[in-house]
C-alpha cells in the first residue's frame, strides 16, 4: 500500500479551480509531502492563514506555492506541526546522510527484526506457534516481543507524526488507518502481525518513493538536455554558463556536442539531431542562416551559432515549463479518484469500527475475533493503489509523448484524444507542404505582368503567409525590382493590402474580389480557366491579374489520413482556398468531407458543426487563420510548432514536427493511457472486494491483507510505467 499515496493532489473543490496560486507566490520545498492526504493536511494546517485556493501543489516534485505576503516562518511552523518540513524552493538541500537514507534504514531494520523475531520464536516454540494467531493463548516469549517491538517502532517511525496530525485535525487518513491497525494488533498480543504490517507498510512507502522518483526522473531526464556551458567567442573562446550569453553573441558548437541555446548558424555546416525536441530521429542538415535549437545534438561539423534567445526563453526551456505545468492540470480520472478517496477513507474507518462493535454486541461471536476483523478491514481500506494509479499513468504518458515530439499541455488533454470522433485538418501547411510555388502570372490587360508581380511582392514582403513567401521568392527569381510598401493591412483568410508607389493595391482570394464588388464576366472566365490556388492582384477600382500557385501534398499525408480512418475517425478538411483546389487535394489524400473558401470564422463554425454531428473534434492547423478554430475545437493541435512561437503556447497539443502521423500516434497513445488507468482502477478495487469478503468470512489475516494491497500498488505503478516505453 503505498499509502500514502503519492500523486498530484490538490484537494479539489471545483473542477476548474486554478491549481497554481494566482498572483505573486513563493515556492517551498515540502519534505514528506508524497500524497493526497498530505496535501489535504497542509491545507488544513494553513487554514487560518490563507484560503486553500491560494495554495498551489505539485506532489511529484514536493513543491508548494504560497502567496508571497505570508510570514514564511509562520508557514514553516504550521507545516512542521503536520510532521512535514518546509524550506525555500531552490535552497541547495544540504542533505546529510541520515535524512536521505533514513527511510531505507528504518525499513530494513523493521524487516530484519521481524525476521529475527519470527526465527527466534520458531526456534523456541516451533514454527506453528510462531505463525498462528492464538488469541488469548499463552504469552509470547519476552525476547521475541522485544524484537517485534523494534520492528514495529522502526516501521511506523515516519508514519506516526502524520497519523498524529490526522487525529488532531480529525481527518482520518491512511497513515492513521495503518497506525490504528498496528496498535490494535499489539493490543491483541498479535506481535507477529503488528510487526508484519509495520514492515510491509514501510516497505511499500519505500518502493513507492522509488517508483514515483523514477517517473519524475523520466520527465526531468527529458528536460535537462541543455549543456551547462557554452563556448562563446569574445576575445578568444571563453566558457560561460548559457544564461550569461548576450543575444547576438556567437558561440561555437563542436562535433557531437549538444547545442546550448537557440540561435542561427553564422558559419559552418553540419547535420543536427533534433530528436530531443521533435522526436524525429533523422538528422536535419544545417548551414548558414538556419535556425538551431537548444538541447539538440550537433553532428560531424563545427557550427558557429549566433544566439537568438536567452537561456530561459529557448524552445526547450518553454517545453520544460509547459511539461511542469502540465502535471498540475489533472486528468478527469484523477479528480474523480481524489474525490472518492476523500469520502472513502473516513467511511472505511466507520465501517471498521462498526465491524468491531456491532456483531459481538448482539452476541455473534467473541469481541477479540471481531476486533481483529475490524483491523483487517482498516488495512484493506487503504485506497492507495487506486490513488497512485492515475497520476503515475498520467505523468508517464506526458513524458513519453514529449519524448516523441508531441507536447501535451495537461493531463486532461492526454485523455481527450482517446475520445475523439472527428478530425478537422487545415489544408495549406498541414495537408500540403505549405511551400507553394508561383507557377504563372496572368495579366488582365491593364498592367504588365512585372508590374503586378512587383506590387504583389511589395505587399507580401510584410506577410508571413506561405503564399506571401512564394510571391516574394518568385519576384526575386524573376529579377523584379520590389518597391517599398506602406500601410499594410493583413486580413487573415482573405489576403493583404497596402500602398505601393502612391497607389493602393491588394492581393488576396477570389472570394475577397467578390466581397470588394470587383468581379466581372471576363474575370470569372479567367478564373474558370485556371487550376490550383489562385490569388488575385488588384487596385482600389479593378482587378489587374492573377497569380497561379501550386503547393505539393505533403508526403505521408494520405498515409496519415488512412490511419485516422483506421482509428474510426471522420476526417474533414477546412480551407480558405478555392473549391477546385481543395477538392483536388482532398481526393488525393482521401478526405471524407471538404469545406473550402472559409474565412477564419467559418472554420470555427465548421468545427462547431462537426462537433454537433460527430462528437469530440480535433482541429489541426498551423496559421493565424486557424486560431479561432483551434481554440474552439475540443482539442486544438498545432503543427510544426518548433519554428513558430505562438503555436506552442496557444494549442492544447503541439506537434513539434510537421509529421501528421504523430496525431494518430497520439490517439493510440491516449487510448493506451486510458486503458491502463482503467485496468489499474479495476484491479485495485477488485483486490479490495475480495479481501472484504474474505475478512467478513473470517479467513483473512492482517499480513495477508497488507501484502495484497502492497502488491496491488506495485502492480499499478509498474503497469503505468509501461507507458514510458514508447
Ligand atoms: P488555408 O485555410 O488553406 O490555410 P488561408 O485561410 O490562410 O488558407 O487563406 C485562404 C485564402 O486567402 C488563400 O487561398 C489565398 O487565396 C488568400 N490569402 C490569404 N492570405 C493571403 C496573402 N498573404 N496573400 C495572398 N493571398 C492570401
Ligand atoms: Mg494554413
XYZ file of C-alpha atoms in Angstrom, residues 50-722:
673
model
C -4.671 31.629 3.690
C -7.524 30.442 1.502
C -6.882 26.876 0.306
C -7.390 28.046 -3.307
C -4.420 30.380 -2.992
C -2.086 27.448 -2.453
C -0.511 25.501 -5.296
C 0.794 21.951 -5.008
C 2.927 19.662 -7.107
C 3.333 16.437 -5.217
C 5.662 14.791 -7.710
C 8.290 17.408 -7.130
C 7.335 18.068 -3.498
C 6.516 21.696 -4.104
C 4.012 24.069 -2.533
C 3.367 27.623 -3.723
C 2.126 30.124 -1.161
C 1.191 33.797 -1.670
C 4.246 35.922 -1.006
C 2.609 38.186 1.590
C 2.600 35.358 4.136
C 5.018 35.191 7.030
C 7.174 32.294 5.910
C 8.360 31.422 9.418
C 4.782 31.009 10.491
C 4.074 28.879 7.427
C 7.098 26.722 8.238
C 5.896 26.287 11.833
C 2.425 25.241 10.689
C 3.923 22.802 8.208
C 6.138 21.363 10.943
C 3.013 20.649 13.014
C 1.853 18.208 10.333
C 5.036 16.152 10.595
C 6.416 17.594 7.355
C 9.127 20.206 6.853
C 9.179 23.310 4.650
C 12.173 25.101 3.210
C 12.545 27.676 0.451
C 12.490 26.149 -3.013
C 15.881 26.036 -4.618
C 17.965 26.202 -1.452
C 20.632 23.655 -2.143
C 19.473 20.870 0.122
C 22.454 20.177 2.315
C 21.121 16.736 2.899
C 23.252 14.792 5.253
C 23.343 11.049 5.072
C 20.543 10.381 7.551
C 17.626 12.342 6.028
C 18.299 10.757 2.661
C 18.715 7.218 3.850
C 16.579 7.015 6.956
C 13.567 5.585 5.148
C 15.689 2.774 3.732
C 17.485 2.102 7.015
C 14.319 2.117 9.113
C 12.520 -0.148 6.664
C 15.271 -2.755 6.637
C 15.659 -2.529 10.418
C 11.971 -3.266 10.680
C 12.280 -6.148 8.248
C 15.382 -7.547 9.969
C 13.777 -7.517 13.406
C 10.629 -9.082 12.010
C 12.585 -11.988 10.561
C 14.717 -12.188 13.721
C 11.648 -12.255 15.953
C 9.979 -14.920 13.875
C 13.089 -17.102 13.712
C 13.667 -16.843 17.457
C 10.042 -17.694 18.144
C 10.173 -20.676 15.790
C 13.352 -21.931 17.467
C 11.898 -21.606 20.925
C 8.371 -22.889 20.329
C 8.152 -24.227 16.769
C 7.003 -22.603 13.540
C 3.332 -23.283 14.160
C 3.306 -21.313 17.362
C 5.217 -18.526 15.664
C 2.772 -18.057 12.817
C -0.576 -18.982 14.327
C -2.509 -16.257 15.930
C -3.522 -17.774 19.191
C -5.925 -15.276 20.554
C -5.792 -15.218 24.293
C -3.296 -18.076 24.251
C -0.130 -18.219 26.246
C 2.289 -15.319 26.253
C 4.897 -14.798 23.547
C 8.478 -15.052 24.918
C 9.910 -11.717 26.031
C 12.888 -11.676 23.683
C 10.588 -12.279 20.720
C 8.272 -9.470 21.808
C 11.285 -7.163 22.085
C 12.392 -7.923 18.524
C 8.881 -7.447 17.170
C 8.563 -4.207 19.100
C 11.721 -2.806 17.499
C 10.366 -3.887 14.131
C 7.098 -2.046 14.779
C 8.805 1.115 16.001
C 11.190 1.282 13.059
C 8.311 0.606 10.672
C 5.971 3.301 11.946
C 8.609 5.890 12.831
C 7.900 8.000 9.740
C 4.171 7.393 9.800
C 3.430 8.349 13.397
C 3.785 12.153 13.143
C 1.413 12.184 10.212
C -1.075 9.902 11.930
C -0.923 12.124 14.996
C -1.703 15.175 12.915
C -4.639 13.318 11.385
C -6.000 12.664 14.872
C -5.585 16.243 15.987
C -7.237 17.646 12.906
C -9.918 14.946 12.916
C -9.216 13.968 9.318
C -8.699 10.239 9.212
C -6.195 9.258 6.552
C -4.252 6.190 5.570
C -1.431 6.817 7.995
C -3.977 6.787 10.775
C -5.662 3.631 9.474
C -2.328 1.820 9.493
C -1.265 3.083 12.888
C -4.568 2.033 14.443
C -4.281 -1.391 12.820
C -0.764 -1.875 14.227
C -1.747 -0.636 17.685
C -4.793 -2.884 17.650
C -2.756 -5.936 16.720
C -0.336 -5.216 19.572
C -3.299 -4.796 21.898
C -4.476 -8.267 20.919
C -0.994 -9.643 21.596
C -0.588 -10.352 17.871
C 3.042 -9.260 17.778
C 3.929 -11.075 14.588
C 1.123 -9.409 12.704
C 1.791 -5.968 14.167
C 5.415 -6.219 13.037
C 4.465 -7.568 9.608
C 2.009 -4.762 8.957
C 4.516 -2.119 10.075
C 7.280 -3.537 7.947
C 5.201 -4.033 4.816
C 3.688 -0.578 5.164
C 7.161 0.953 5.488
C 8.368 -1.169 2.574
C 5.511 -0.047 0.386
C 6.327 3.580 1.166
C 9.936 2.954 0.273
C 9.043 1.288 -3.013
C 6.578 3.978 -3.767
C 9.052 6.766 -3.255
C 11.349 4.847 -5.559
C 8.767 4.420 -8.334
C 7.498 7.978 -8.076
C 11.103 9.098 -8.201
C 11.529 7.051 -11.337
C 8.572 8.655 -13.092
C 9.851 12.042 -12.009
C 13.352 11.362 -13.277
C 11.940 10.240 -16.602
C 10.383 13.676 -17.008
C 13.407 15.531 -15.749
C 15.807 13.487 -17.835
C 13.861 14.604 -20.839
C 14.242 18.174 -19.835
C 17.751 18.533 -18.547
C 19.116 18.431 -22.040
C 20.798 21.772 -22.457
C 24.519 21.580 -21.631
C 25.777 23.584 -18.646
C 28.407 25.634 -20.516
C 28.680 27.475 -23.828
C 31.874 28.350 -25.667
C 31.374 31.995 -26.594
C 33.579 33.987 -28.977
C 34.628 37.116 -27.135
C 38.365 37.713 -27.045
C 39.132 34.169 -27.904
C 36.827 31.413 -26.798
C 35.525 31.527 -23.233
C 33.335 29.026 -21.489
C 30.372 30.598 -19.737
C 27.016 29.453 -18.388
C 24.255 29.706 -21.015
C 22.384 32.379 -19.046
C 25.453 34.652 -19.280
C 25.343 34.797 -23.061
C 24.133 38.086 -24.532
C 21.789 37.888 -27.519
C 23.727 38.303 -30.738
C 26.908 36.762 -29.365
C 28.385 33.918 -31.356
C 29.160 30.555 -29.780
C 30.934 27.516 -31.121
C 29.465 24.019 -31.132
C 31.912 21.176 -31.638
C 31.034 17.909 -33.347
C 28.878 15.642 -31.212
C 28.098 18.371 -28.709
C 24.699 19.482 -27.555
C 23.654 22.956 -28.589
C 23.159 25.197 -25.549
C 20.958 27.993 -26.869
C 18.536 28.664 -29.699
C 20.260 30.534 -32.480
C 21.059 30.984 -36.147
C 24.048 29.328 -37.793
C 26.527 32.034 -38.772
C 29.089 29.698 -40.261
C 29.784 26.008 -40.712
C 27.728 23.052 -41.873
C 26.504 20.032 -40.012
C 23.615 17.643 -39.601
C 21.806 18.195 -36.313
C 19.857 15.531 -34.448
C 16.726 17.333 -33.297
C 15.111 14.253 -31.752
C 15.265 15.585 -28.172
C 12.808 18.282 -29.189
C 10.968 16.900 -32.189
C 11.155 13.154 -31.639
C 12.312 12.940 -35.269
C 15.485 10.909 -35.357
C 16.672 11.705 -38.889
C 19.319 14.450 -38.558
C 18.481 17.770 -40.194
C 21.173 19.430 -42.339
C 22.043 22.930 -41.135
C 24.031 25.615 -42.880
C 24.494 29.341 -42.595
C 21.230 31.116 -41.786
C 19.386 28.047 -40.455
C 17.805 28.003 -37.022
C 19.147 25.571 -34.423
C 17.655 24.754 -31.038
C 18.931 24.256 -27.523
C 19.113 20.623 -26.468
C 19.636 19.248 -29.986
C 22.814 17.365 -30.855
C 25.355 18.558 -33.375
C 26.629 16.034 -35.930
C 30.066 15.952 -37.516
C 30.636 19.584 -38.457
C 31.685 22.537 -36.336
C 28.981 25.200 -36.133
C 29.230 28.830 -35.172
C 25.878 29.969 -33.908
C 24.553 33.428 -33.162
C 22.387 33.317 -30.031
C 18.839 34.484 -30.747
C 17.172 33.575 -27.461
C 18.046 33.832 -23.808
C 18.598 30.606 -21.882
C 15.202 30.767 -20.176
C 13.374 31.505 -23.409
C 14.534 28.726 -25.720
C 12.078 26.264 -27.228
C 13.459 23.673 -24.826
C 13.015 25.962 -21.803
C 9.428 26.568 -22.798
C 8.795 22.865 -23.200
C 10.220 22.364 -19.718
C 7.849 24.956 -18.301
C 4.877 23.528 -20.112
C 5.541 19.953 -19.063
C 5.981 21.108 -15.471
C 2.661 22.890 -15.680
C 1.005 20.004 -17.497
C 1.438 17.913 -14.373
C -0.685 20.354 -12.473
C -3.609 20.064 -14.807
C -5.162 16.868 -13.650
C -6.977 14.354 -15.754
C -10.656 13.797 -15.042
C -9.962 10.299 -13.774
C -7.545 11.754 -11.273
C -10.014 14.287 -9.907
C -12.587 11.561 -9.582
C -10.255 9.292 -7.639
C -9.362 12.067 -5.223
C -12.975 12.876 -4.503
C -13.613 9.224 -3.996
C -10.703 8.830 -1.562
C -11.861 11.772 0.487
C -15.191 10.166 1.251
C -13.856 6.672 1.223
C -11.186 6.831 3.946
C -13.472 8.079 6.741
C -16.118 5.641 5.543
C -13.678 2.748 5.903
C -12.868 3.856 9.419
C -16.565 3.975 10.305
C -17.252 0.544 8.799
C -14.235 -0.954 10.600
C -15.459 0.386 13.933
C -18.934 -0.939 13.196
C -17.500 -4.399 12.427
C -15.537 -4.342 15.679
C -18.516 -3.392 17.782
C -21.866 -4.399 16.317
C -21.676 -8.173 15.719
C -20.238 -9.027 19.176
C -22.638 -6.559 20.811
C -25.565 -8.613 19.533
C -23.809 -11.798 20.535
C -22.493 -13.018 17.184
C -19.052 -14.031 18.417
C -16.078 -13.092 20.538
C -15.078 -9.434 20.835
C -11.466 -10.239 20.027
C -12.423 -12.014 16.751
C -14.442 -9.069 15.509
C -11.868 -6.603 16.712
C -9.307 -8.431 14.594
C -11.597 -8.425 11.552
C -12.135 -4.705 12.007
C -8.378 -4.214 11.926
C -8.077 -6.213 8.725
C -10.762 -4.003 7.172
C -8.747 -0.932 8.133
C -5.764 -2.284 6.270
C -7.761 -3.286 3.238
C -9.442 0.075 3.317
C -6.334 1.953 2.327
C -7.167 3.251 -1.149
C -3.537 3.635 -2.084
C -3.341 1.584 -5.220
C -6.332 3.465 -6.518
C -4.953 6.868 -5.655
C -1.485 6.265 -7.074
C -2.582 4.577 -10.253
C -3.814 7.559 -12.211
C -1.214 10.242 -11.537
C 1.648 7.905 -12.290
C -0.009 6.868 -15.551
C -0.621 10.495 -16.498
C 2.941 11.586 -15.767
C 4.383 8.624 -17.625
C 2.029 9.330 -20.535
C 3.003 13.006 -20.732
C 6.695 12.212 -20.545
C 6.584 9.592 -23.224
C 4.556 11.875 -25.529
C 7.106 14.652 -25.051
C 9.910 12.285 -25.990
C 8.036 11.595 -29.239
C 7.867 15.286 -30.086
C 4.230 15.598 -29.022
C 3.854 18.285 -26.415
C 0.644 17.756 -24.441
C -0.366 20.705 -22.310
C -2.004 18.840 -19.455
C -3.390 15.634 -18.053
C -6.866 16.442 -19.315
C -5.589 16.822 -22.889
C -3.997 13.433 -22.605
C -7.403 11.822 -22.076
C -9.191 13.756 -24.778
C -7.557 12.270 -27.894
C -8.899 8.872 -26.835
C -12.447 10.182 -27.125
C -12.108 11.962 -30.482
C -14.735 11.248 -33.106
C -13.661 13.618 -35.863
C -10.592 15.475 -37.047
C -10.591 18.748 -38.959
C -7.444 19.488 -40.943
C -6.317 22.759 -42.374
C -5.052 22.438 -45.937
C -2.223 24.870 -46.560
C 0.733 23.991 -44.393
C -0.977 20.997 -42.824
C -2.019 18.622 -45.599
C 0.184 20.353 -48.138
C 3.812 21.171 -47.565
C 2.961 24.843 -47.085
C 5.682 25.789 -49.552
C 3.670 26.842 -52.586
C 5.426 27.973 -55.751
C 4.166 30.569 -58.199
C 3.636 28.778 -61.494
C 2.221 31.634 -63.540
C 1.302 35.297 -63.645
C -1.729 36.316 -65.766
C -2.139 39.970 -66.519
C -5.678 41.179 -67.315
C -4.570 43.781 -69.821
C -4.317 46.883 -67.662
C -0.772 46.345 -66.324
C 2.265 44.375 -67.478
C 2.858 41.149 -65.554
C 6.058 42.500 -63.989
C 4.235 45.492 -62.512
C 1.662 43.153 -60.974
C 4.321 40.966 -59.515
C 6.244 43.945 -58.172
C 3.154 45.345 -56.440
C 2.132 41.969 -55.040
C 5.632 41.239 -53.777
C 5.845 44.677 -52.163
C 2.787 43.896 -50.061
C 3.631 40.244 -49.430
C 7.085 41.162 -48.162
C 5.294 42.093 -44.935
C 3.302 38.880 -44.560
C 4.157 35.531 -43.020
C 1.606 33.591 -45.069
C 3.054 30.711 -47.150
C 1.573 32.307 -50.277
C 3.329 35.557 -49.424
C 6.650 33.774 -49.211
C 6.028 32.162 -52.591
C 5.240 35.510 -54.198
C 8.308 37.296 -52.854
C 10.548 34.388 -53.804
C 9.124 34.400 -57.315
C 9.662 38.146 -57.705
C 13.264 37.682 -56.600
C 13.775 34.822 -59.041
C 12.318 36.878 -61.885
C 14.567 39.789 -61.042
C 11.650 42.140 -60.476
C 12.529 45.262 -58.509
C 10.255 45.420 -55.489
C 9.151 48.889 -54.419
C 8.643 49.630 -50.729
C 5.051 49.394 -49.491
C 3.328 51.283 -46.693
C 0.138 50.977 -44.620
C -0.021 47.217 -44.904
C -3.263 45.691 -43.635
C -3.448 41.902 -43.332
C -6.866 40.219 -43.497
C -6.441 36.656 -42.250
C -8.141 34.219 -44.607
C -8.567 36.870 -47.303
C -5.233 38.474 -48.153
C -3.483 41.777 -47.599
C -3.456 45.313 -48.947
C -1.053 48.264 -48.879
C 0.143 51.434 -50.608
C 2.736 50.881 -53.343
C 4.190 53.878 -55.182
C 1.319 56.054 -54.045
C -1.413 53.690 -55.193
C -3.450 51.274 -53.077
C -3.095 47.626 -54.091
C -4.427 44.403 -52.707
C -3.541 40.710 -53.051
C -5.970 38.008 -51.989
C -8.517 35.300 -52.623
C -11.112 35.351 -55.418
C -13.692 35.446 -52.648
C -12.264 38.727 -51.451
C -12.544 40.001 -55.001
C -16.292 39.347 -54.884
C -16.611 40.912 -51.480
C -14.971 44.020 -52.880
C -17.538 44.094 -55.680
C -14.889 43.888 -58.381
C -15.910 40.697 -60.153
C -16.701 40.796 -63.849
C -17.615 38.231 -66.544
C -14.101 38.489 -68.002
C -12.598 37.715 -64.597
C -14.957 34.814 -63.942
C -13.929 33.428 -67.280
C -10.231 33.799 -66.475
C -10.732 32.163 -63.072
C -12.661 29.247 -64.538
C -9.815 28.665 -66.926
C -7.053 28.065 -64.392
C -6.477 25.379 -61.787
C -4.677 25.291 -58.475
C -4.534 28.044 -55.903
C -5.267 31.422 -57.415
C -4.538 34.795 -55.930
C -5.956 37.980 -57.393
C -3.946 41.200 -57.567
C -5.878 44.442 -57.857
C -6.133 48.135 -57.141
C -8.959 50.046 -55.471
C -11.212 50.006 -58.525
C -10.306 46.968 -60.570
C -8.680 43.561 -60.595
C -5.452 43.575 -62.604
C -4.282 39.994 -62.745
C -3.933 36.537 -61.296
C -1.074 34.697 -59.681
C -1.227 30.911 -60.026
C 0.306 28.760 -57.335
C 0.901 25.122 -56.629
C 1.553 23.524 -53.290
C 2.593 19.888 -53.187
C 0.693 17.487 -50.967
C 2.832 16.526 -48.002
C 4.475 13.143 -48.379
C 2.794 10.863 -45.882
C -0.438 12.866 -45.761
C -2.537 10.096 -47.340
C -0.994 7.553 -45.006
C -1.784 9.767 -42.012
C -5.402 10.191 -43.130
C -5.715 6.453 -43.672
C -4.519 5.788 -40.136
C -7.072 8.245 -38.777
C -9.751 6.340 -40.695
C -8.483 3.075 -39.266
C -8.953 4.560 -35.824
C -12.599 5.164 -36.717
C -12.460 8.946 -37.105
C -14.313 11.186 -39.525
C -11.769 13.337 -41.365
C -12.668 16.775 -42.701
C -10.586 19.431 -44.429
C -11.203 23.120 -43.787
C -9.519 25.614 -46.060
C -9.644 29.181 -47.237
C -8.504 28.152 -50.692
C -10.838 27.733 -53.675
C -13.186 24.770 -54.062
C -11.449 23.154 -57.041
C -8.006 23.069 -55.425
C -9.463 21.975 -52.127
C -11.295 19.087 -53.753
C -8.241 18.016 -55.712
C -6.144 17.853 -52.542
C -8.994 16.227 -50.615
C -9.340 13.498 -53.220
C -5.583 12.957 -53.347
C -5.334 12.227 -49.629
C -8.725 10.562 -49.103
C -10.595 13.147 -47.013
C -14.264 12.414 -46.139
C -15.506 15.958 -46.322
C -14.070 19.112 -47.877
C -15.124 22.632 -46.919
C -13.484 25.398 -48.956
C -13.373 29.194 -49.223
C -13.721 29.544 -45.486
C -12.810 32.622 -43.518
C -11.361 32.127 -40.015
C -14.877 32.477 -38.524
C -16.275 29.949 -40.984
C -13.631 27.462 -39.861
C -14.796 27.959 -36.310
C -18.417 27.316 -37.287
C -17.386 24.265 -39.293
C -15.704 22.883 -36.175
C -18.875 23.524 -34.168
C -20.934 21.709 -36.775
C -18.557 18.733 -36.809
C -18.759 18.565 -33.054
C -22.564 18.590 -33.133
C -22.626 15.848 -35.776
C -19.865 13.556 -34.583
C -18.732 14.377 -31.049
C -15.295 15.484 -29.840
C -13.335 17.165 -32.657
C -9.643 17.864 -33.003
C -8.603 20.800 -35.185
C -5.121 20.771 -36.617
C -3.732 23.912 -38.104
C -0.636 25.977 -38.485
C -1.599 29.566 -39.077
C -3.186 32.644 -37.573
C -6.270 31.987 -39.683
C -6.750 28.700 -37.821
C -6.520 30.206 -34.341
C -10.268 30.671 -33.674
C -10.997 27.109 -34.787
C -8.073 25.738 -32.756
C -9.405 27.472 -29.673
C -12.959 26.266 -30.251
C -12.188 22.618 -31.025
C -12.317 20.044 -28.233
C -8.616 19.567 -28.896
C -6.507 22.175 -30.689
C -3.382 20.751 -32.291
C -0.626 22.977 -33.664
C 1.627 21.614 -36.404
C 5.328 22.221 -36.800
C 5.446 24.047 -33.520
C 9.214 24.141 -33.287
C 9.511 27.115 -35.619
C 6.574 29.222 -34.503
C 6.287 30.739 -31.068
C 2.549 31.203 -30.829
C 1.686 27.651 -31.699
C 3.483 26.178 -28.680
C 1.636 28.468 -26.351
C -1.874 28.534 -27.813
C -2.751 24.978 -28.771
C -3.652 22.151 -26.374
C -1.230 19.861 -28.119
C 1.771 20.921 -30.174
C 3.350 18.568 -32.704
C 6.956 19.695 -32.751
C 7.496 18.455 -36.297
C 5.343 18.673 -39.412
C 4.636 14.977 -39.208
C 0.852 14.500 -39.391
C 1.149 10.853 -38.414
C 2.009 11.924 -34.899
C -1.668 12.717 -34.461
C -2.665 9.095 -34.989
C 0.174 8.124 -32.662
C -1.202 10.462 -30.010
C -4.680 8.994 -30.300
C -3.350 5.466 -29.876
C -1.151 6.624 -27.002
C -4.083 8.329 -25.274
C -6.213 5.223 -25.635
C -3.436 3.159 -24.153
C -3.063 5.546 -21.229
C -6.790 5.440 -20.526
C -6.809 1.666 -20.771
C -4.004 1.465 -18.232
C -5.824 3.793 -15.872
C -8.931 1.620 -16.158
C -7.048 -1.643 -15.675
C -5.420 -0.171 -12.599
C -8.634 1.051 -11.029
C -10.439 -2.223 -11.660
C -7.546 -4.239 -10.269
C -7.257 -2.107 -7.140
C -10.978 -2.270 -6.452
C -11.193 -6.000 -7.176
C -8.463 -6.823 -4.673
C -10.288 -4.789 -2.053
C -13.573 -6.514 -2.779
C -12.033 -9.981 -2.491
C -10.457 -9.157 0.827
C -13.606 -7.611 2.243
C -15.440 -10.863 1.534
C -12.613 -12.968 2.999
C -12.495 -10.828 6.123
C -16.190 -10.921 6.812
C -15.984 -14.672 6.342
C -13.236 -14.644 8.964
C -10.467 -16.131 6.792
C -8.326 -13.085 6.002
C -5.323 -12.129 8.078
C -3.735 -8.742 8.646
C -0.495 -9.567 6.956
C -2.289 -11.179 4.004
C -4.381 -8.041 3.551
C -1.421 -5.717 3.599
C 0.654 -7.916 1.323
C -2.198 -7.979 -1.203
C -2.658 -4.253 -1.033
C 1.035 -3.610 -1.436
C 1.145 -5.989 -4.352
C -1.722 -4.104 -5.945
C 0.074 -0.777 -5.512
C 3.219 -2.096 -7.106
C 1.364 -3.694 -9.987
C -0.466 -0.478 -10.817
C 2.707 1.575 -10.681
C 4.655 -0.774 -12.928
C 1.694 -1.055 -15.234
C 1.705 2.726 -15.585
C 5.465 2.890 -16.116
C 4.994 0.720 -19.211
